């Protein structure tokens, strides 16, 4: 029985996901524009899906596991089990305001308009802080919202911070840190669990090797 794994269909997370599978010794028949591919030397099928759709595919049992950003799970799939954190595609979900804003604390966002692709994450954070704000849900180019008068602040993924800088924004609150994780469907079967155990063994070996440092030393024979 094959293990069905979902990965993002394009972008950096796609590349890093394929690399860790390759480092695990898994060879995938990968054709251009394919939405599904099979491994040649491991009982696995790979599905290339939109990142935001993956949590629902996991819940529905369409796929057994997925390599996905932890930030997406917090937003759309908190009920899903994380089998392993993978150590790549690291970022954070943060609140940002215009550089000219004399921001002092999260209380400054009371009654303000916040543009975001992560409404559930932001709403939960603001509720915890006792702040009420108006959320505007935007699927992309969130950083432009303050410049066009749509919002007073934004909440989005931040990696290097360069996109915020280019849009005259400054990061003021870090809501969560994120990295790629291996998430598991609640409907995974027993046979697929056995394959998953083998995959996890390989992944953990790769992660351990990535953290290892090799020291080479030439020692004279008379020492």
Tab-separated table of C-alpha atoms in Angstrom:
chain	number	residue	atom	x	y	z
A	1	UNK	CA	0.000	0.000	0.000
A	2	UNK	CA	1.406	3.389	-1.018
A	3	UNK	CA	1.691	6.414	1.241
A	4	UNK	CA	0.077	9.473	-0.360
A	5	UNK	CA	2.003	12.647	0.425
A	6	UNK	CA	1.062	16.201	-0.537
A	7	UNK	CA	3.556	18.986	-1.120
A	8	UNK	CA	3.162	22.536	-2.359
A	9	UNK	CA	2.951	22.527	-6.160
A	10	UNK	CA	5.420	25.379	-6.704
A	11	UNK	CA	7.767	27.743	-4.918
A	12	UNK	CA	10.546	27.391	-2.381
A	13	UNK	CA	8.639	24.974	-0.143
A	14	UNK	CA	8.165	22.687	-3.153
A	15	UNK	CA	11.894	22.702	-3.878
A	16	UNK	CA	12.901	22.088	-0.265
A	17	UNK	CA	10.297	19.318	0.108
A	18	UNK	CA	11.564	17.485	-2.961
A	19	UNK	CA	15.131	17.902	-1.723
A	20	UNK	CA	14.473	16.273	1.647
A	21	UNK	CA	12.738	13.361	-0.091
A	22	UNK	CA	15.732	13.045	-2.422
A	23	UNK	CA	18.105	13.165	0.559
A	24	UNK	CA	16.028	10.333	2.045
A	25	UNK	CA	17.017	8.261	-0.990
A	26	UNK	CA	13.559	8.459	-2.585
A	27	UNK	CA	13.524	8.831	-6.382
A	28	UNK	CA	10.400	10.473	-7.785
A	29	UNK	CA	9.252	10.298	-11.403
A	30	UNK	CA	8.687	13.990	-11.838
A	31	UNK	CA	7.302	15.255	-15.152
A	32	UNK	CA	6.658	18.871	-16.059
A	33	UNK	CA	3.275	20.165	-14.849
A	34	UNK	CA	2.350	16.831	-13.259
A	35	UNK	CA	-0.110	16.985	-10.372
A	36	UNK	CA	0.750	13.465	-9.211
A	37	UNK	CA	3.934	11.414	-9.370
A	38	UNK	CA	5.143	8.059	-8.054
A	39	UNK	CA	8.354	7.124	-6.291
A	40	UNK	CA	10.423	4.480	-8.073
A	41	UNK	CA	12.036	2.956	-4.993
A	42	UNK	CA	9.613	3.656	-2.134
A	43	UNK	CA	5.869	2.969	-1.703
A	44	UNK	CA	4.815	6.592	-2.136
A	45	UNK	CA	2.691	8.813	-4.357
A	46	UNK	CA	3.328	12.562	-4.412
A	47	UNK	CA	0.468	15.027	-4.948
A	48	UNK	CA	1.264	18.624	-5.901
A	49	UNK	CA	-1.386	20.872	-4.336
A	50	UNK	CA	-2.051	24.477	-3.371
A	51	UNK	CA	-0.637	25.083	0.093
A	52	UNK	CA	-3.886	26.483	1.476
A	53	UNK	CA	-5.885	23.466	0.257
A	54	UNK	CA	-3.677	20.828	1.869
A	55	UNK	CA	-5.243	20.839	5.382
A	56	UNK	CA	-8.654	19.948	3.941
A	57	UNK	CA	-7.176	17.165	1.796
A	58	UNK	CA	-5.603	15.762	4.972
A	59	UNK	CA	-8.885	15.931	6.891
A	60	UNK	CA	-10.768	14.247	4.048
A	61	UNK	CA	-8.191	11.445	3.797
A	62	UNK	CA	-7.376	12.268	0.169
A	63	UNK	CA	-3.713	12.280	1.215
A	64	UNK	CA	-2.119	10.543	4.202
A	65	UNK	CA	0.598	13.053	5.040
A	66	UNK	CA	1.810	16.427	3.822
A	67	UNK	CA	4.834	18.678	3.980
A	68	UNK	CA	3.317	22.042	4.801
A	69	UNK	CA	4.124	25.322	6.488
A	70	UNK	CA	3.343	25.314	10.198
A	71	UNK	CA	1.734	28.739	9.714
A	72	UNK	CA	-0.869	27.200	7.392
A	73	UNK	CA	-1.713	24.538	9.978
A	74	UNK	CA	-2.199	27.156	12.684
A	75	UNK	CA	-4.535	29.080	10.367
A	76	UNK	CA	-6.448	26.183	8.803
A	77	UNK	CA	-5.610	22.900	10.486
A	78	UNK	CA	-4.871	23.078	14.204
A	79	UNK	CA	-6.601	19.716	14.621
A	80	UNK	CA	-4.006	17.927	12.472
A	81	UNK	CA	-1.126	15.982	14.008
A	82	UNK	CA	2.462	17.038	13.353
A	83	UNK	CA	4.740	14.017	13.012
A	84	UNK	CA	7.988	15.941	12.592
A	85	UNK	CA	9.318	19.480	12.264
A	86	UNK	CA	11.593	19.612	9.242
A	87	UNK	CA	13.846	22.593	9.898
A	88	UNK	CA	13.457	24.429	6.579
A	89	UNK	CA	11.242	27.174	5.106
A	90	UNK	CA	11.499	29.054	8.387
A	91	UNK	CA	9.551	32.287	8.744
A	92	UNK	CA	7.302	34.130	11.154
A	93	UNK	CA	3.813	35.598	11.067
A	94	UNK	CA	4.038	39.193	12.229
A	95	UNK	CA	2.102	42.415	12.526
A	96	UNK	CA	3.568	45.453	10.783
A	97	UNK	CA	2.676	49.132	10.608
A	98	UNK	CA	3.924	52.094	8.530
A	99	UNK	CA	7.399	53.272	9.550
A	100	UNK	CA	5.969	56.680	10.408
A	101	UNK	CA	3.653	55.146	13.017
A	102	UNK	CA	4.719	55.823	16.622
A	103	UNK	CA	3.813	52.298	17.674
A	104	UNK	CA	4.239	51.448	21.354
A	105	UNK	CA	2.198	48.299	22.032
A	106	UNK	CA	-0.461	46.012	20.605
A	107	UNK	CA	-3.035	48.244	22.327
A	108	UNK	CA	-2.328	50.787	19.586
A	109	UNK	CA	-4.220	48.500	17.180
A	110	UNK	CA	-7.513	48.959	19.035
A	111	UNK	CA	-10.185	49.876	16.472
A	112	UNK	CA	-7.681	49.836	13.598
A	113	UNK	CA	-7.978	48.103	10.230
A	114	UNK	CA	-5.635	45.141	9.700
A	115	UNK	CA	-5.107	43.520	6.292
A	116	UNK	CA	-4.104	39.856	6.417
A	117	UNK	CA	-4.177	36.442	4.782
A	118	UNK	CA	-4.316	34.884	8.267
A	119	UNK	CA	-7.611	36.060	9.809
A	120	UNK	CA	-7.957	33.175	12.273
A	121	UNK	CA	-4.396	33.560	13.520
A	122	UNK	CA	-4.720	37.328	13.920
A	123	UNK	CA	-8.165	37.137	15.544
A	124	UNK	CA	-6.917	34.606	18.093
A	125	UNK	CA	-3.870	36.738	18.914
A	126	UNK	CA	-5.877	39.952	19.296
A	127	UNK	CA	-8.472	38.213	21.464
A	128	UNK	CA	-5.698	36.952	23.740
A	129	UNK	CA	-4.402	40.531	24.045
A	130	UNK	CA	-7.869	41.990	24.603
A	131	UNK	CA	-7.746	44.101	21.441
A	132	UNK	CA	-10.610	44.599	18.986
A	133	UNK	CA	-9.741	45.478	15.398
A	134	UNK	CA	-11.316	45.315	11.947
A	135	UNK	CA	-9.824	42.558	9.782
A	136	UNK	CA	-9.647	42.829	5.987
A	137	UNK	CA	-8.931	39.453	4.380
A	138	UNK	CA	-6.568	39.695	1.401
A	139	UNK	CA	-5.153	36.680	-0.425
A	140	UNK	CA	-1.991	38.345	-1.718
A	141	UNK	CA	0.108	41.546	-1.783
A	142	UNK	CA	-0.947	42.302	1.782
A	143	UNK	CA	1.911	44.771	2.313
A	144	UNK	CA	0.462	47.311	-0.118
A	145	UNK	CA	-2.750	47.762	1.907
A	146	UNK	CA	-1.582	50.695	4.106
A	147	UNK	CA	-0.156	52.517	1.067
A	148	UNK	CA	-3.525	52.512	-0.719
A	149	UNK	CA	-5.539	53.414	2.355
A	150	UNK	CA	-7.131	49.991	2.828
A	151	UNK	CA	-5.632	49.279	6.242
A	152	UNK	CA	-3.695	50.786	9.130
A	153	UNK	CA	-1.596	47.654	9.686
A	154	UNK	CA	-0.885	44.280	8.107
A	155	UNK	CA	-0.223	40.764	9.306
A	156	UNK	CA	1.690	38.441	7.011
A	157	UNK	CA	4.597	36.034	6.657
A	158	UNK	CA	8.010	37.593	7.241
A	159	UNK	CA	11.273	35.916	6.273
A	160	UNK	CA	14.027	38.482	5.784
A	161	UNK	CA	11.843	41.561	6.247
A	162	UNK	CA	12.866	42.988	2.867
A	163	UNK	CA	9.286	43.107	1.538
A	164	UNK	CA	8.163	45.100	4.565
A	165	UNK	CA	11.106	47.463	4.133
A	166	UNK	CA	10.328	48.055	0.455
A	167	UNK	CA	6.753	48.971	1.376
A	168	UNK	CA	7.803	51.365	4.168
A	169	UNK	CA	6.533	49.061	6.909
A	170	UNK	CA	8.115	47.977	10.183
A	171	UNK	CA	7.574	44.730	12.070
A	172	UNK	CA	6.064	45.388	15.508
A	173	UNK	CA	4.632	42.112	16.841
A	174	UNK	CA	5.699	38.513	16.164
A	175	UNK	CA	2.614	36.314	16.455
A	176	UNK	CA	4.223	32.945	15.740
A	177	UNK	CA	7.309	31.304	14.276
A	178	UNK	CA	6.913	28.708	11.560
A	179	UNK	CA	8.809	26.068	9.618
A	180	UNK	CA	7.937	23.197	7.327
A	181	UNK	CA	6.368	20.232	9.115
A	182	UNK	CA	5.176	16.750	8.229
A	183	UNK	CA	1.452	16.676	9.065
A	184	UNK	CA	-0.676	13.527	9.243
A	185	UNK	CA	-4.268	12.822	8.216
A	186	UNK	CA	-6.595	11.673	11.026
A	187	UNK	CA	-7.833	9.022	8.575
A	188	UNK	CA	-4.478	7.416	7.805
A	189	UNK	CA	-4.692	3.624	7.601
A	190	UNK	CA	-2.599	1.081	9.496
A	191	UNK	CA	-0.612	0.037	6.417
A	192	UNK	CA	0.151	3.663	5.571
A	193	UNK	CA	1.234	4.223	9.189
A	194	UNK	CA	3.837	1.491	8.699
A	195	UNK	CA	5.154	3.218	5.575
A	196	UNK	CA	5.118	6.540	7.434
A	197	UNK	CA	7.263	5.032	10.191
A	198	UNK	CA	9.867	4.054	7.574
A	199	UNK	CA	9.726	7.528	6.036
A	200	UNK	CA	10.141	9.177	9.438
A	201	UNK	CA	13.196	7.030	10.153
A	202	UNK	CA	14.801	8.302	6.944
A	203	UNK	CA	13.768	11.918	7.546
A	204	UNK	CA	15.145	11.927	11.096
A	205	UNK	CA	18.406	10.451	9.847
A	206	UNK	CA	18.668	13.229	7.246
A	207	UNK	CA	17.883	15.926	9.817
A	208	UNK	CA	20.505	14.536	12.194
A	209	UNK	CA	23.075	14.483	9.388
A	210	UNK	CA	22.262	18.087	8.459
A	211	UNK	CA	23.028	19.168	12.020
A	212	UNK	CA	26.292	17.225	12.139
A	213	UNK	CA	29.694	18.751	11.510
A	214	UNK	CA	32.580	16.741	10.080
A	215	UNK	CA	36.125	17.471	11.222
A	216	UNK	CA	39.042	16.152	9.147
A	217	UNK	CA	42.492	16.129	10.701
A	218	UNK	CA	45.854	15.065	9.338
A	219	UNK	CA	48.001	13.669	12.134
A	220	UNK	CA	51.689	12.805	11.570
A	221	UNK	CA	52.544	9.131	12.060
A	222	UNK	CA	54.938	9.935	14.908
A	223	UNK	CA	52.247	11.608	17.012
